[in-house]
Coordinates of C-alpha atoms and ligand atoms in Angstrom, one line a residue:
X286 CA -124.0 -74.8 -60.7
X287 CA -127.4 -74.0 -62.5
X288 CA -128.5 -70.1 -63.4
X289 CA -131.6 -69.1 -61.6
X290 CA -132.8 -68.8 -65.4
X291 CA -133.2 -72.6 -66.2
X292 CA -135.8 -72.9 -63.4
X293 CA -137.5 -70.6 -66.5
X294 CA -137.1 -73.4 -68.8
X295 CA -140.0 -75.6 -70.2
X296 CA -138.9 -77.3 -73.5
X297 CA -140.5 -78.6 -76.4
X298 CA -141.6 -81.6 -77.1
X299 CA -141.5 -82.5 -80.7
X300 CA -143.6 -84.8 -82.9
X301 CA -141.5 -88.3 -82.0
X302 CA -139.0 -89.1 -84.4
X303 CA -138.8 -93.1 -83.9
X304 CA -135.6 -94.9 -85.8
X305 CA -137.1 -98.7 -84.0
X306 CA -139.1 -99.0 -87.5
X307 CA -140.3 -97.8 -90.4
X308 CA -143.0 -95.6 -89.7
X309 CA -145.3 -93.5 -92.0
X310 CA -144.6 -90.2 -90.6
X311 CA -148.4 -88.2 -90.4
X312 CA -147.0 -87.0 -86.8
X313 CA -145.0 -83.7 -87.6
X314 CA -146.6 -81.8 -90.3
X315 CA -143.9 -82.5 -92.4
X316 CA -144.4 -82.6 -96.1
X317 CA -144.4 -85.8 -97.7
X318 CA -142.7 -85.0 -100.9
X319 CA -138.9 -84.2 -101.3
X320 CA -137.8 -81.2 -102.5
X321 CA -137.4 -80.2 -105.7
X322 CA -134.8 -82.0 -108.5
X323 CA -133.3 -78.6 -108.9
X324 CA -132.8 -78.2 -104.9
X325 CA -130.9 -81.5 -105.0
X326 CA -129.2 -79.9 -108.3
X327 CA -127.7 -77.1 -106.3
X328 CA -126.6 -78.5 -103.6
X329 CA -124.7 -81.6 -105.3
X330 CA -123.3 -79.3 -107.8
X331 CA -122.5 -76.3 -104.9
X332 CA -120.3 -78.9 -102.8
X333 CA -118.6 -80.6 -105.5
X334 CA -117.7 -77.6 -107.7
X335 CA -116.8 -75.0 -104.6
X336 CA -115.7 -77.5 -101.5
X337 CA -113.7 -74.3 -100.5
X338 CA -117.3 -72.7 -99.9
X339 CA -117.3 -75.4 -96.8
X340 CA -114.6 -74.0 -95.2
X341 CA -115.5 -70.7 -95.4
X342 CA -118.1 -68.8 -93.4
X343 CA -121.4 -68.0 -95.4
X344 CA -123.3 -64.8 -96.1
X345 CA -124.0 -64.0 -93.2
X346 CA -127.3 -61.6 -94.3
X347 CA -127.9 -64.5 -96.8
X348 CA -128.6 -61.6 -99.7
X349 CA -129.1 -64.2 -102.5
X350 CA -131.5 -66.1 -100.3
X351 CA -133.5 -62.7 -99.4
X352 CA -133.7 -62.3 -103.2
X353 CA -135.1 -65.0 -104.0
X354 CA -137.4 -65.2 -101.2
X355 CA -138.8 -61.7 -102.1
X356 CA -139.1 -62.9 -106.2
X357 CA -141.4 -66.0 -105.1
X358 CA -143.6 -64.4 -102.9
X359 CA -144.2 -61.7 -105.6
X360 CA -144.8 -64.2 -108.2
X361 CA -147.2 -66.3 -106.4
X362 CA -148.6 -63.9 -103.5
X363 CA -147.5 -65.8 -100.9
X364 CA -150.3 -68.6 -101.2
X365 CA -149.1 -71.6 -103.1
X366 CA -152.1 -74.0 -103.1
X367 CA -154.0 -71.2 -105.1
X368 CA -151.3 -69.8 -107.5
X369 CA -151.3 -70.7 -111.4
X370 CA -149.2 -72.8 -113.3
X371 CA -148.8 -72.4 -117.0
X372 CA -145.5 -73.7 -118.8
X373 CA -143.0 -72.3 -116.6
X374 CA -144.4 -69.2 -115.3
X375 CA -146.4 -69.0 -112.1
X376 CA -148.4 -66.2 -111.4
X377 CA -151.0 -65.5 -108.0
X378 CA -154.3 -66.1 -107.9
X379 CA -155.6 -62.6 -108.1
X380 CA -156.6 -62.0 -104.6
X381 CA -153.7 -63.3 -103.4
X382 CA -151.7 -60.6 -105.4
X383 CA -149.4 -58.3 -103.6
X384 CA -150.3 -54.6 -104.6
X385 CA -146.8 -53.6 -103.6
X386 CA -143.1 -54.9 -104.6
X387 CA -141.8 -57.2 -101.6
X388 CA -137.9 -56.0 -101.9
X389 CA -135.1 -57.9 -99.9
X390 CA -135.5 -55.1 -97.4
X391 CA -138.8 -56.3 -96.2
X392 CA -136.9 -59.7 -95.4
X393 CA -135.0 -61.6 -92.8
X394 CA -134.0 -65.3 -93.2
X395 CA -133.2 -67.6 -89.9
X396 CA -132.2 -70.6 -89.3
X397 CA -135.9 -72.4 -89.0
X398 CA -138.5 -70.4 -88.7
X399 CA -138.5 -71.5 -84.4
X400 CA -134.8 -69.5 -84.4
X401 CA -136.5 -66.6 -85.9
X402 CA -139.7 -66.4 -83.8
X403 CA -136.8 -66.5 -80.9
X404 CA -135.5 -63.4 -82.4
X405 CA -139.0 -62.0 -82.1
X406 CA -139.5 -62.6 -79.1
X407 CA -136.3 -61.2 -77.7
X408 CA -136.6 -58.0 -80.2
X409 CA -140.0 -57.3 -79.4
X410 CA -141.7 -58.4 -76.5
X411 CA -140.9 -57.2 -72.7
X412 CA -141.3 -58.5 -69.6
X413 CA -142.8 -56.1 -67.9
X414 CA -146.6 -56.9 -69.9
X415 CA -148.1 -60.5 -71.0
X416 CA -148.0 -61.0 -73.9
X417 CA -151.3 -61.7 -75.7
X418 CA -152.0 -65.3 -77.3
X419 CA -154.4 -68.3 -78.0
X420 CA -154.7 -70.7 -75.1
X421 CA -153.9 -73.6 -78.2
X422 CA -151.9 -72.2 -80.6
X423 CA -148.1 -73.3 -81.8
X424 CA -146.7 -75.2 -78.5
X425 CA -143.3 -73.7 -78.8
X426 CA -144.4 -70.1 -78.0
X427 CA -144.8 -70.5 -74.2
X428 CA -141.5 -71.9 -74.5
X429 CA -139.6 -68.8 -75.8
X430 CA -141.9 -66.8 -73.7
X431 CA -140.3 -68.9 -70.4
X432 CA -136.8 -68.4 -72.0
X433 CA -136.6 -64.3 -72.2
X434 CA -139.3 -64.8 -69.5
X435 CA -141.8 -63.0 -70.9
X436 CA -145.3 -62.9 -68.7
X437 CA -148.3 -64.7 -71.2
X438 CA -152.0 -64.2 -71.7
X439 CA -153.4 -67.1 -72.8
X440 CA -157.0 -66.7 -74.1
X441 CA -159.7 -69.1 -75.0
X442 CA -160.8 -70.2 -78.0
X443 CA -164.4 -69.8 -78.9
X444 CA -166.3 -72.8 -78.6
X445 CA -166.3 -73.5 -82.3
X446 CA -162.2 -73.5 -82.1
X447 CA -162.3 -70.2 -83.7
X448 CA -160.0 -67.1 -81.7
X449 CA -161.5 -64.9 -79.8
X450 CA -160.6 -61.4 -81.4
X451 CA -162.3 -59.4 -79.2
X452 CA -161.0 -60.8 -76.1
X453 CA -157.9 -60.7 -77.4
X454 CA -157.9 -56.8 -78.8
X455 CA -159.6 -56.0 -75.4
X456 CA -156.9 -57.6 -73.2
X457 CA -154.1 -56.2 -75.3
X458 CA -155.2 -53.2 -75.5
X459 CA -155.7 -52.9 -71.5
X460 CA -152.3 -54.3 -71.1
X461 CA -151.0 -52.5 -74.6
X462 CA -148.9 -55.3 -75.6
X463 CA -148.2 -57.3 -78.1
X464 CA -150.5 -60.4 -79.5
X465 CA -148.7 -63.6 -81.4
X466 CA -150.8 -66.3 -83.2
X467 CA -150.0 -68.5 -85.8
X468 CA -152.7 -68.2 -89.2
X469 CA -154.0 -70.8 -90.2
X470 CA -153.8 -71.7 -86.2
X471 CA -152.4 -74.9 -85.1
X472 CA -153.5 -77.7 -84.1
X473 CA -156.7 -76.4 -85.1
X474 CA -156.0 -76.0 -88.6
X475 CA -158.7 -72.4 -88.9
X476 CA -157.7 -69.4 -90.5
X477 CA -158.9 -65.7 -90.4
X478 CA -159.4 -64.1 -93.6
X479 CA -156.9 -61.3 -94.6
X480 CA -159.2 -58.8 -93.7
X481 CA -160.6 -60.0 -90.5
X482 CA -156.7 -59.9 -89.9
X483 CA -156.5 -56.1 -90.8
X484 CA -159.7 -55.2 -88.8
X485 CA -157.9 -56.8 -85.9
X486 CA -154.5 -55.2 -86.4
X487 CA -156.3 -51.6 -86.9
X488 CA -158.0 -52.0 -83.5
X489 CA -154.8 -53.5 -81.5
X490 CA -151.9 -51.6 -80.5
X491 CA -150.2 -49.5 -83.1
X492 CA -146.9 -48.9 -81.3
X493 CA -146.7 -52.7 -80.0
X494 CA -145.7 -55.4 -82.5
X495 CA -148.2 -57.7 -84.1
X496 CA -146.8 -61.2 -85.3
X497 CA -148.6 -63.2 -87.2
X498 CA -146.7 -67.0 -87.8
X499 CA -147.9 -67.9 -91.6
X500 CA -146.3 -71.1 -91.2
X501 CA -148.9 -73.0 -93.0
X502 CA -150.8 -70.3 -95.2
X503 CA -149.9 -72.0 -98.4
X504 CA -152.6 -74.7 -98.1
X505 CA -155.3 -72.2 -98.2
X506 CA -155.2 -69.3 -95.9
X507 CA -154.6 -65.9 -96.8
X508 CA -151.7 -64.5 -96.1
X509 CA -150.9 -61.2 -94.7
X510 CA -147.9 -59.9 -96.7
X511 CA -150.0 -57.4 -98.7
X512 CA -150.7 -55.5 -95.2
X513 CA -147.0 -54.8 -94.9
X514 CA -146.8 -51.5 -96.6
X515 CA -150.1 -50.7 -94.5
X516 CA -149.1 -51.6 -91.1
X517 CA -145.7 -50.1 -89.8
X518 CA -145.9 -52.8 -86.2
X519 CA -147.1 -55.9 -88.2
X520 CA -144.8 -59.1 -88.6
X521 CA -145.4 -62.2 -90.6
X522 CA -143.1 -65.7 -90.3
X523 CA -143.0 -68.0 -92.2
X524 CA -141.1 -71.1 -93.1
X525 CA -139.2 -73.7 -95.3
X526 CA -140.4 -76.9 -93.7
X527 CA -143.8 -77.2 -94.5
X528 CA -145.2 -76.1 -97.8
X529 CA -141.5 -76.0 -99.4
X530 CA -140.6 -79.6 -98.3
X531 CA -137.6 -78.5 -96.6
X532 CA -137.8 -79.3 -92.6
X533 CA -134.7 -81.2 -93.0
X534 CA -133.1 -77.6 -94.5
X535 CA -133.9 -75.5 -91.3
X536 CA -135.0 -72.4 -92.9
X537 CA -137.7 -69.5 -91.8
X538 CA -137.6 -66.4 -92.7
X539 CA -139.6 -63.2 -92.0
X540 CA -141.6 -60.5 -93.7
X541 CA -142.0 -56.8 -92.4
X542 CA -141.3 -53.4 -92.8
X543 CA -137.5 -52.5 -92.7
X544 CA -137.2 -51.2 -89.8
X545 CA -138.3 -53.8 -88.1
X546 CA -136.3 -56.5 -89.7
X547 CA -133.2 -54.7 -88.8
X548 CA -133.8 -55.0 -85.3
X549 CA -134.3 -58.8 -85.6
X550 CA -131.0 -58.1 -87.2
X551 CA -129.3 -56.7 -84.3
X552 CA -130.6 -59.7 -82.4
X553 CA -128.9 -62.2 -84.8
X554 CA -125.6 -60.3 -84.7
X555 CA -125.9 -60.7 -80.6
X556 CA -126.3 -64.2 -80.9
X557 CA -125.7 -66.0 -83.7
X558 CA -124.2 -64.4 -86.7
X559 CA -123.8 -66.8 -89.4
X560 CA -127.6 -68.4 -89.0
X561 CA -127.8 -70.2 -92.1
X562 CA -125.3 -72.2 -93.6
X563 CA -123.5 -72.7 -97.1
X564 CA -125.7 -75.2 -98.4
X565 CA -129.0 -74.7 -96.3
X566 CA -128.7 -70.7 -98.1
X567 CA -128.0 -72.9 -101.7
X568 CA -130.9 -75.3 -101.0
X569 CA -133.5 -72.3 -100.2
X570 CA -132.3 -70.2 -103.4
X571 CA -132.9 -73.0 -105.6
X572 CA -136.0 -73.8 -104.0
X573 CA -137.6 -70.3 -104.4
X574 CA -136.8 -70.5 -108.3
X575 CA -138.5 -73.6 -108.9
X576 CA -141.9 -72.4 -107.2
X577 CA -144.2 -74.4 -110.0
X578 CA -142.6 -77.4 -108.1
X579 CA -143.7 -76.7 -104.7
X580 CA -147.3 -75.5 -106.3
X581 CA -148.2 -78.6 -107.4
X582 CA -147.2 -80.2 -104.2
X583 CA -149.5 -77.8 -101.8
X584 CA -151.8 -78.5 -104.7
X585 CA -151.4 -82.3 -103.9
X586 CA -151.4 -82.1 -100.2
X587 CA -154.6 -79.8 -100.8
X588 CA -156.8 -82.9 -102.4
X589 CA -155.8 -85.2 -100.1
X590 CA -156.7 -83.3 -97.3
X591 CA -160.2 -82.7 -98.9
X592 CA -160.5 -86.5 -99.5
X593 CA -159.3 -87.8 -95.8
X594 CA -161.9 -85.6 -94.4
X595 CA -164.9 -86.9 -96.8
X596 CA -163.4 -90.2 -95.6
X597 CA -163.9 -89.5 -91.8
X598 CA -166.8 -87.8 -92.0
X599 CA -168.5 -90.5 -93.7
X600 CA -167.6 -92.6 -90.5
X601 CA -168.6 -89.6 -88.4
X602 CA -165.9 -87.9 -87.1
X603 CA -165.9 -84.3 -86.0
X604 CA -163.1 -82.7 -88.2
X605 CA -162.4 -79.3 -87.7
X606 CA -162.3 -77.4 -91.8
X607 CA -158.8 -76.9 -92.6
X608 CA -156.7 -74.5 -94.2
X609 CA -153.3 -77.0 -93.6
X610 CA -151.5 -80.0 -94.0
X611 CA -153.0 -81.5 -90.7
X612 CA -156.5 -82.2 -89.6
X613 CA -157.8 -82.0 -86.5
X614 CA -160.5 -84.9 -85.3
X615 CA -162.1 -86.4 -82.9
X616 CA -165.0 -88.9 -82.1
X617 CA -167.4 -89.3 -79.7
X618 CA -166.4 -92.7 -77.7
X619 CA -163.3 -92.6 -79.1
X620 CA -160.2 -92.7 -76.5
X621 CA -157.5 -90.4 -78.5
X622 CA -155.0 -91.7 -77.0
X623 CA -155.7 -95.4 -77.1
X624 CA -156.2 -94.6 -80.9
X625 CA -153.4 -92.9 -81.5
X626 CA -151.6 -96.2 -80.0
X627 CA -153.2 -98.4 -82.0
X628 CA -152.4 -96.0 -85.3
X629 CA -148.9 -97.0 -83.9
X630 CA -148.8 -100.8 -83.6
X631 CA -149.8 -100.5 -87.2
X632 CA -147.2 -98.8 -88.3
X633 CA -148.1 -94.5 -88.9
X634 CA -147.4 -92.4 -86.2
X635 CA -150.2 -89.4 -85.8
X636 CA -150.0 -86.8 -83.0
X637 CA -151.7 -86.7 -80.0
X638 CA -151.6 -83.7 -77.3
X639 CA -152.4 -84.7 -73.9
X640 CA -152.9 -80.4 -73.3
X641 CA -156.2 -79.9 -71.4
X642 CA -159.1 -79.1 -73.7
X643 CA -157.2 -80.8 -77.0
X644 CA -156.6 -84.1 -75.2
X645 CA -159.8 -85.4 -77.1
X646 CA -158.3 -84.6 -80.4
X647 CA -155.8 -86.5 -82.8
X648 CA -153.6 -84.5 -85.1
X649 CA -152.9 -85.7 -88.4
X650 CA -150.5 -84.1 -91.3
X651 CA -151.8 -84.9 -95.0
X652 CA -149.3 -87.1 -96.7
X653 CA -149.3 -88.8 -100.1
X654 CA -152.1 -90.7 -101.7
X655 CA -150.6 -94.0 -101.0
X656 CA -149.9 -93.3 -97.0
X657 CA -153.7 -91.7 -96.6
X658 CA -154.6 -94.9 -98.6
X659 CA -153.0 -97.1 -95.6
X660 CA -154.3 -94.7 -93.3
X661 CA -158.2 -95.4 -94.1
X662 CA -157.2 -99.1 -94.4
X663 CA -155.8 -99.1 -90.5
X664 CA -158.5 -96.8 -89.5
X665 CA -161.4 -98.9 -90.9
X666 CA -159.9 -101.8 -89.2
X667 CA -159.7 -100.1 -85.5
Ligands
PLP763 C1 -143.7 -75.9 -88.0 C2 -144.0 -74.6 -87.4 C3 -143.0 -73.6 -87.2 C4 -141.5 -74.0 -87.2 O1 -141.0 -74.2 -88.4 P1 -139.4 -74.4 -88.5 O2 -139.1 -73.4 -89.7 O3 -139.2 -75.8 -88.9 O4 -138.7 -74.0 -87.3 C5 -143.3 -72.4 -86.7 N1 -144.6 -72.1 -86.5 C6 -145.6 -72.9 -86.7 C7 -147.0 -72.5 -86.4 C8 -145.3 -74.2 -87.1 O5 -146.3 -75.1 -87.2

């Protein structure tokens, strides 16, 4: 009764989403703070005053949303924790500036940034070559790559939990394919620079797709969406759920030349060709108009990550620097996963990986002041 394709089939496993009790939630990257007032606005007001909107199919491009997306990313270069507020307009910190204007075009929105990455996956990568990656690097990737069975190439981090560019240039350039990694990586938290990015992209490939998953750049990476106009084969993702406080909204969206986003496209209109619904497509427009809001939250998420790591190092812990809303530690005599247990019985749920090589570590997302407070108080007590 089973295809021969679900032997294939290796699924994520997701941060644990207990209902038994109340947890503090610093397992899932998640951001602690709800969307915006105006998000909520939107969608109360787009239900009650056009209910017929429910019964009808959506945009299925999502053209307002594309909009939108492109006017935030201009106004605050795509890296919120750095961007300016003053009064009401938001403008990039001036590195982070685009030197280009991103235009709809350049943009195609998904139903969480994981259904777009599938997208990716199917539009771009073959299996007839492995497909060139970080042994640790976002855990759903291997999964996709199982589904459109897609041959890997996983390569080892550098003992200091950087990547290893030149062995990953090197192998895909032998095997001319295409190399995914998520910047900042994950669970590690480390980011290359912008330009250590474009050194790597001019020496990989240039008629093999380069994807780049920005899923966490807004808490002080540097993102990647001023190469566009340079690079014809390079593809950024990013996504709603964790800088824009909207995991809840499933939206992801991608950033890239055309061309390329109108094969991603063709993909969507194989598969699935109304991705993102009535009030998800409301939610994210009114999002990207209130950027100031979702400033001051990376902002927020930014200090408290600085001060949680002062915190552990002062009890020496080994914490990897990050560029996220997670942190990455571990501790000498300390059994991660008996810690991570006892985290538990107290009540906030952190992640642990039992993955070969991380099984050492504990993953933990920044929250709010109060739930890193109750953090330090259970972690002083273990
Ligand atoms: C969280 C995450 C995603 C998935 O985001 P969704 O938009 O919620 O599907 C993608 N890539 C990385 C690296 C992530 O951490």
């Amino acid at each position: 009764m089973i295809s021969s394709r679900m032997k294939n089939l290796h699924p994520y496993v997701p941060g644990e989403q207990p209902k038994d009790r109340a947890y503090i939630k610093l397992n899932a990257n998640e951001n602690p703070y709800p969307p915006s007032p105006k998000v909520v606005d939107a969608v109360v007001n787009a239900v009650k005053n056009h209910p017929e909107k429910l019964g009808l199919y959506p945009d299925p491009d999502s053209n307002e949303l594309k909009k939108a997306i492109a006017k935030m990313l201009n106004e605050t270069g795509g890296v919120l924790c750095r961007a300016s507020v003053n009064g009401e307009s938001v403008s990039p910190f001036e590195s982070d500036k685009i030197p280009f204007e991103v235009t709809p075009e350049m943009i195609y929105c998904g139903n969480g940034s994981d259904e777009v990455l599938s997208f990716v996956f199917y539009a771009f990568f073959d299996g007839d070559r492995e497909l060139v990656l970080p042994e640790h690097t976002y855990s759903f990737y291997p999964v996709y790559a199982g589904f459109y069975e897609i041959p890997l190439d996983k390569i080892p981090l550098n003992s200091d939990w950087t990547l290893n560019v030149p062995k990953m240039l090197s192998d895909a350039n032998e095997k001319n394919t295409s190399i995914i990694f998520a910047n900042p990586n994950a669970p590690t938290g480390l980011g290359l620079t912008r330009n250590q990015v474009r050194e790597m992209i001019l020496k990989a490939p240039k008629d093999r797709v380069f994807v780049v998953d920005e899923a966490y750049v807004d808490f002080g990476g540097e993102s990647c969406i001023p190469l566009i106009n340079e690079f014809k084969n390079l593809v950024i993702v990013r996504t709603f759920s964790k800088s824009l406080c909207g995991a809840g909204q499933r939206l992801g969206y991608l950033v890239s030349n055309p061309e390329l986003v109108k094969n991603v496209t063709t993909v969507k209109n194989s598969l699935n060709h109304f991705p993102i619904d009535f009030v998800a497509q409301t939610a994210g427009i009114a999002a990207c108009s209130d950027s100031k809001y979702y400033v001051d939250c990376a902002k927020k998420v930014v200090r408290e990550r600085e001060d949680f790591i002062k915190f552990l190092r002062e009890r020496n812990w080994f914490v990897i620097d990050s560029q996220t809303n997670f942190i990455f530690i571990k501790k000498d005599g300390v059994p991660a996963e008996e810690t991570y247990k006892a985290i538990k019985q107290a009540g906030i749920l952190v992640r642990h990986f039992s993955t070969p090589g991380i099984e050492d570590f504990l993953r933990i997302t920044i929250g709010t002041k109060e739930q890193m407070e109750a953090l330090k108080s259970v972690m002083d007590k273990i």
